[in-house]
Amino acid sequence: MGKIKRQKAVVLASGRGSNFEALVRAEKAGVISPFEIIGLISNQPDSGARELARNFCIPEVLVNSQPFKSPRGFDRSHYESELLKCLTALKPDWIFLAGYMLVLGPEIIAAFPKRILNIHPSLLPKHRGLRAQKQAIDAGDRIAGCSVHYVTEELDGGPIVLQKSLEILPDDTEETLSKRLLPLEHETYIEALQQIAKELN
Ligand code: GAR
């Protein structure tokens, strides 16, 4: 078995950043080798993930999506060309979406074929899109879960790498379910990367 070339990854995150943190800690602990997190890009100025990146001394870039929003809607193509410029400069082998709350456009997806992963808080193909945990509760599901999948042009529709499930308790709310699901998301993302690393071998 030959030595696998290091796989440079950039994480895209919009919010709190707990999945980003879990990935960074896993990388530092040497459990997701050969992946190396070389940077964070966030679209939100006040994202917790940015602060985490600074604390971990990981280069972070803000590509603020706010100025691209107007009463006429979101100028996705201009925002995405800024994002693509930034990604092209960082030259990652992989892009990990970790609570990135914008849909990635076709140009970026085409620039990194089968090299973009996402974590979604549902057992896909169930409950795509926003507030997946609420969707599961509203649907009366007994089981919830999370999925790590490749990103394609179909929203939350790409090939699944790994899923894990957990029981929905009778008194679960969107908040309690989301909170219980989070550690499982972290575990699933790490195991999914370990699985991909084996396939790269
Ligand atoms: C996570 O629950 C993640 O699965 C979800 O946002 C949260 C981000 O938390 N992502 C999506 O819903 C994407 N469609 P984090 O910022 O603490 O990682």
Short mmCIF file of C-alpha atoms and ligand atoms in Angstrom, two decimals:
data_model
loop_
_atom_site.label_atom_id
_atom_site.label_comp_id
_atom_site.label_asym_id
_atom_site.label_seq_id
_atom_site.Cartn_x
_atom_site.Cartn_y
_atom_site.Cartn_z
CA MET A 1 0.00 0.00 0.00
CA GLY A 2 1.60 3.28 -1.12
CA LYS A 3 1.61 6.48 0.86
CA ILE A 4 -1.41 8.60 -0.04
CA LYS A 5 -0.73 12.16 -1.06
CA ARG A 6 -1.99 14.69 1.46
CA GLN A 7 -5.50 15.87 0.64
CA LYS A 8 -5.91 19.59 1.18
CA ALA A 9 -9.40 20.51 2.32
CA VAL A 10 -11.19 23.82 2.69
CA VAL A 11 -14.25 23.96 4.95
CA LEU A 12 -17.22 26.17 4.10
CA ALA A 13 -19.38 27.15 7.07
CA SER A 14 -22.01 29.79 7.76
CA GLY A 15 -22.76 29.49 11.45
CA ARG A 16 -21.72 28.17 14.84
CA GLY A 17 -19.06 25.85 13.46
CA SER A 18 -19.33 22.76 15.66
CA ASN A 19 -18.85 20.41 12.69
CA PHE A 20 -15.87 22.48 11.57
CA GLU A 21 -14.42 22.25 15.07
CA ALA A 22 -14.94 18.47 15.17
CA LEU A 23 -13.13 18.08 11.84
CA VAL A 24 -10.23 20.27 12.95
CA ARG A 25 -9.87 18.36 16.22
CA ALA A 26 -9.97 15.05 14.33
CA GLU A 27 -7.32 16.28 11.93
CA LYS A 28 -5.10 17.45 14.81
CA ALA A 29 -5.57 14.08 16.53
CA GLY A 30 -4.39 12.38 13.33
CA VAL A 31 -7.59 10.39 12.82
CA ILE A 32 -8.60 11.71 9.39
CA SER A 33 -5.23 11.51 7.70
CA PRO A 34 -4.43 12.21 4.83
CA PHE A 35 -6.93 15.09 4.97
CA GLU A 36 -5.49 18.40 6.02
CA ILE A 37 -7.70 21.40 6.68
CA ILE A 38 -5.94 24.33 5.05
CA GLY A 39 -8.61 26.97 5.43
CA LEU A 40 -12.11 28.06 6.27
CA ILE A 41 -14.37 30.16 4.09
CA SER A 42 -17.45 31.68 5.59
CA ASN A 43 -20.19 33.74 4.01
CA GLN A 44 -21.30 35.26 7.33
CA PRO A 45 -19.26 37.98 9.04
CA ASP A 46 -20.38 36.90 12.52
CA SER A 47 -20.01 33.15 12.01
CA GLY A 48 -18.72 31.28 15.07
CA ALA A 49 -16.68 29.13 12.72
CA ARG A 50 -14.50 32.16 11.85
CA GLU A 51 -13.60 32.69 15.47
CA LEU A 52 -12.84 29.00 15.89
CA ALA A 53 -10.56 29.12 12.83
CA ARG A 54 -8.67 32.08 14.26
CA ASN A 55 -8.29 30.26 17.58
CA PHE A 56 -6.94 27.21 15.76
CA CYS A 57 -4.66 29.43 13.63
CA ILE A 58 -6.35 28.16 10.47
CA PRO A 59 -6.47 30.74 7.66
CA GLU A 60 -10.00 32.01 7.27
CA VAL A 61 -11.58 34.09 4.54
CA LEU A 62 -14.88 35.91 4.57
CA VAL A 63 -16.77 35.94 1.29
CA ASN A 64 -19.69 37.93 2.58
CA SER A 65 -22.91 36.94 0.83
CA GLN A 66 -24.88 39.84 2.32
CA PRO A 67 -23.88 42.53 -0.22
CA PHE A 68 -25.11 40.23 -2.99
CA LYS A 69 -28.63 40.25 -1.54
CA SER A 70 -31.09 42.94 -2.58
CA PRO A 71 -34.88 43.33 -2.77
CA ARG A 72 -34.54 41.81 -6.25
CA GLY A 73 -33.10 38.63 -4.74
CA PHE A 74 -29.72 36.99 -4.34
CA ASP A 75 -27.14 37.62 -7.06
CA ARG A 76 -25.84 34.09 -6.84
CA SER A 77 -23.66 34.16 -9.93
CA HIS A 78 -21.59 37.16 -8.76
CA TYR A 79 -21.32 35.83 -5.21
CA GLU A 80 -20.24 32.45 -6.57
CA SER A 81 -17.60 33.94 -8.84
CA GLU A 82 -16.09 35.64 -5.75
CA LEU A 83 -16.23 32.34 -3.91
CA LEU A 84 -14.68 30.49 -6.84
CA LYS A 85 -11.83 33.03 -7.02
CA CYS A 86 -11.14 32.40 -3.37
CA LEU A 87 -11.26 28.62 -3.78
CA THR A 88 -9.03 28.74 -6.83
CA ALA A 89 -6.44 30.68 -4.84
CA LEU A 90 -6.50 28.12 -2.01
CA LYS A 91 -6.31 25.16 -4.46
CA PRO A 92 -8.00 22.56 -2.25
CA ASP A 93 -8.32 18.93 -3.26
CA TRP A 94 -11.56 18.74 -1.27
CA ILE A 95 -14.31 21.04 -0.04
CA PHE A 96 -16.18 20.09 3.13
CA LEU A 97 -19.49 21.86 3.72
CA ALA A 98 -20.13 22.11 7.45
CA GLY A 99 -23.29 24.05 8.12
CA TYR A 100 -22.87 26.06 4.91
CA MET A 101 -26.36 27.43 4.47
CA LEU A 102 -26.23 28.47 0.81
CA VAL A 103 -26.77 26.21 -2.16
CA LEU A 104 -23.59 25.73 -4.18
CA GLY A 105 -23.93 26.66 -7.84
CA PRO A 106 -23.07 24.52 -10.87
CA GLU A 107 -19.79 26.26 -11.67
CA ILE A 108 -18.23 25.44 -8.31
CA ILE A 109 -19.62 21.91 -8.34
CA ALA A 110 -18.17 21.40 -11.82
CA ALA A 111 -14.79 22.77 -10.69
CA PHE A 112 -14.51 20.09 -7.95
CA PRO A 113 -16.15 16.96 -9.36
CA LYS A 114 -16.82 14.34 -6.64
CA ARG A 115 -14.68 16.39 -4.29
CA ILE A 116 -17.34 18.26 -2.31
CA LEU A 117 -18.91 16.73 0.78
CA ASN A 118 -21.80 17.93 2.91
CA ILE A 119 -23.31 16.96 6.25
CA HIS A 120 -27.09 17.10 6.37
CA PRO A 121 -29.17 16.60 9.54
CA SER A 122 -31.58 14.00 8.18
CA LEU A 123 -31.66 10.48 6.83
CA LEU A 124 -31.54 11.48 3.18
CA PRO A 125 -33.37 11.23 0.85
CA LYS A 126 -35.86 12.23 3.55
CA HIS A 127 -36.15 15.89 4.58
CA ARG A 128 -33.91 17.78 2.20
CA GLY A 129 -33.40 21.51 2.59
CA LEU A 130 -33.75 23.71 5.63
CA ARG A 131 -34.78 22.72 9.18
CA ALA A 132 -34.54 19.00 8.48
CA GLN A 133 -34.94 18.12 12.18
CA LYS A 134 -38.25 20.03 12.31
CA GLN A 135 -39.34 18.32 9.11
CA ALA A 136 -38.71 14.92 10.76
CA ILE A 137 -40.72 15.83 13.85
CA ASP A 138 -43.55 17.35 11.81
CA ALA A 139 -43.68 14.20 9.68
CA GLY A 140 -44.14 12.10 12.83
CA ASP A 141 -40.95 10.14 12.19
CA ARG A 142 -39.68 7.83 14.95
CA ILE A 143 -36.10 7.87 13.71
CA ALA A 144 -33.93 10.82 12.75
CA GLY A 145 -30.33 10.95 11.69
CA CYS A 146 -27.69 12.57 9.60
CA SER A 147 -26.03 11.95 6.26
CA VAL A 148 -22.66 12.77 4.77
CA HIS A 149 -23.00 12.93 1.01
CA TYR A 150 -21.27 14.13 -2.12
CA VAL A 151 -22.60 17.42 -3.39
CA THR A 152 -24.20 17.44 -6.82
CA GLU A 153 -26.46 19.96 -8.48
CA GLU A 154 -29.48 18.27 -6.93
CA LEU A 155 -30.11 19.82 -3.50
CA ASP A 156 -29.04 17.31 -0.80
CA GLY A 157 -29.31 14.68 -3.50
CA GLY A 158 -25.76 13.43 -4.17
CA PRO A 159 -24.42 9.94 -3.41
CA ILE A 160 -24.44 9.12 0.29
CA VAL A 161 -21.16 8.23 1.97
CA LEU A 162 -22.43 7.43 5.47
CA GLN A 163 -25.55 7.81 7.60
CA LYS A 164 -26.23 7.36 11.30
CA SER A 165 -29.58 7.34 13.01
CA LEU A 166 -31.07 8.10 16.40
CA GLU A 167 -34.48 7.69 17.97
CA ILE A 168 -36.83 10.66 18.13
CA LEU A 169 -38.19 10.87 21.68
CA PRO A 170 -41.90 11.57 22.23
CA ASP A 171 -41.22 14.98 23.76
CA ASP A 172 -38.46 16.00 21.34
CA THR A 173 -38.63 19.50 19.92
CA GLU A 174 -36.63 20.81 16.99
CA GLU A 175 -34.14 22.21 19.53
CA THR A 176 -33.70 19.07 21.63
CA LEU A 177 -33.47 16.81 18.59
CA SER A 178 -30.94 19.11 16.88
CA LYS A 179 -28.85 19.19 20.04
CA ARG A 180 -28.83 15.40 20.44
CA LEU A 181 -28.08 14.94 16.77
CA LEU A 182 -25.04 17.21 16.71
CA PRO A 183 -22.48 14.83 18.31
CA LEU A 184 -23.69 12.13 15.93
CA GLU A 185 -23.09 14.51 13.00
CA HIS A 186 -19.51 15.06 14.16
CA GLU A 187 -18.93 11.32 14.47
CA THR A 188 -20.49 10.63 11.09
CA TYR A 189 -18.43 13.27 9.28
CA ILE A 190 -15.20 11.91 10.76
CA GLU A 191 -16.07 8.29 9.93
CA ALA A 192 -17.13 9.27 6.41
CA LEU A 193 -13.72 10.86 5.86
CA GLN A 194 -11.99 7.77 7.24
CA GLN A 195 -13.99 5.68 4.79
CA ILE A 196 -13.06 7.93 1.85
CA ALA A 197 -9.42 7.88 2.95
CA LYS A 198 -9.45 4.08 2.70
CA GLU A 199 -10.92 4.28 -0.80
CA LEU A 200 -8.10 6.65 -1.82
CA ASN A 201 -5.61 4.01 -0.86
C1 GAR B 1 -25.69 21.20 11.42
O1 GAR B 1 -26.79 20.61 12.08
C2 GAR B 1 -25.66 20.80 9.96
O2 GAR B 1 -26.03 19.47 9.74
C3 GAR B 1 -26.69 21.74 9.40
O3 GAR B 1 -26.44 22.97 10.03
C4 GAR B 1 -25.90 22.71 11.34
C5 GAR B 1 -24.59 23.46 11.45
O4 GAR B 1 -24.09 23.35 12.76
N1 GAR B 1 -26.56 21.84 7.98
C6 GAR B 1 -27.61 21.95 7.17
O5 GAR B 1 -28.75 21.99 7.55
C7 GAR B 1 -27.24 22.03 5.70
N2 GAR B 1 -28.41 21.88 4.89
P1 GAR B 1 -22.60 23.73 13.08
O6 GAR B 1 -22.39 25.15 12.53
O7 GAR B 1 -22.50 23.71 14.57
O8 GAR B 1 -21.70 22.74 12.40
#
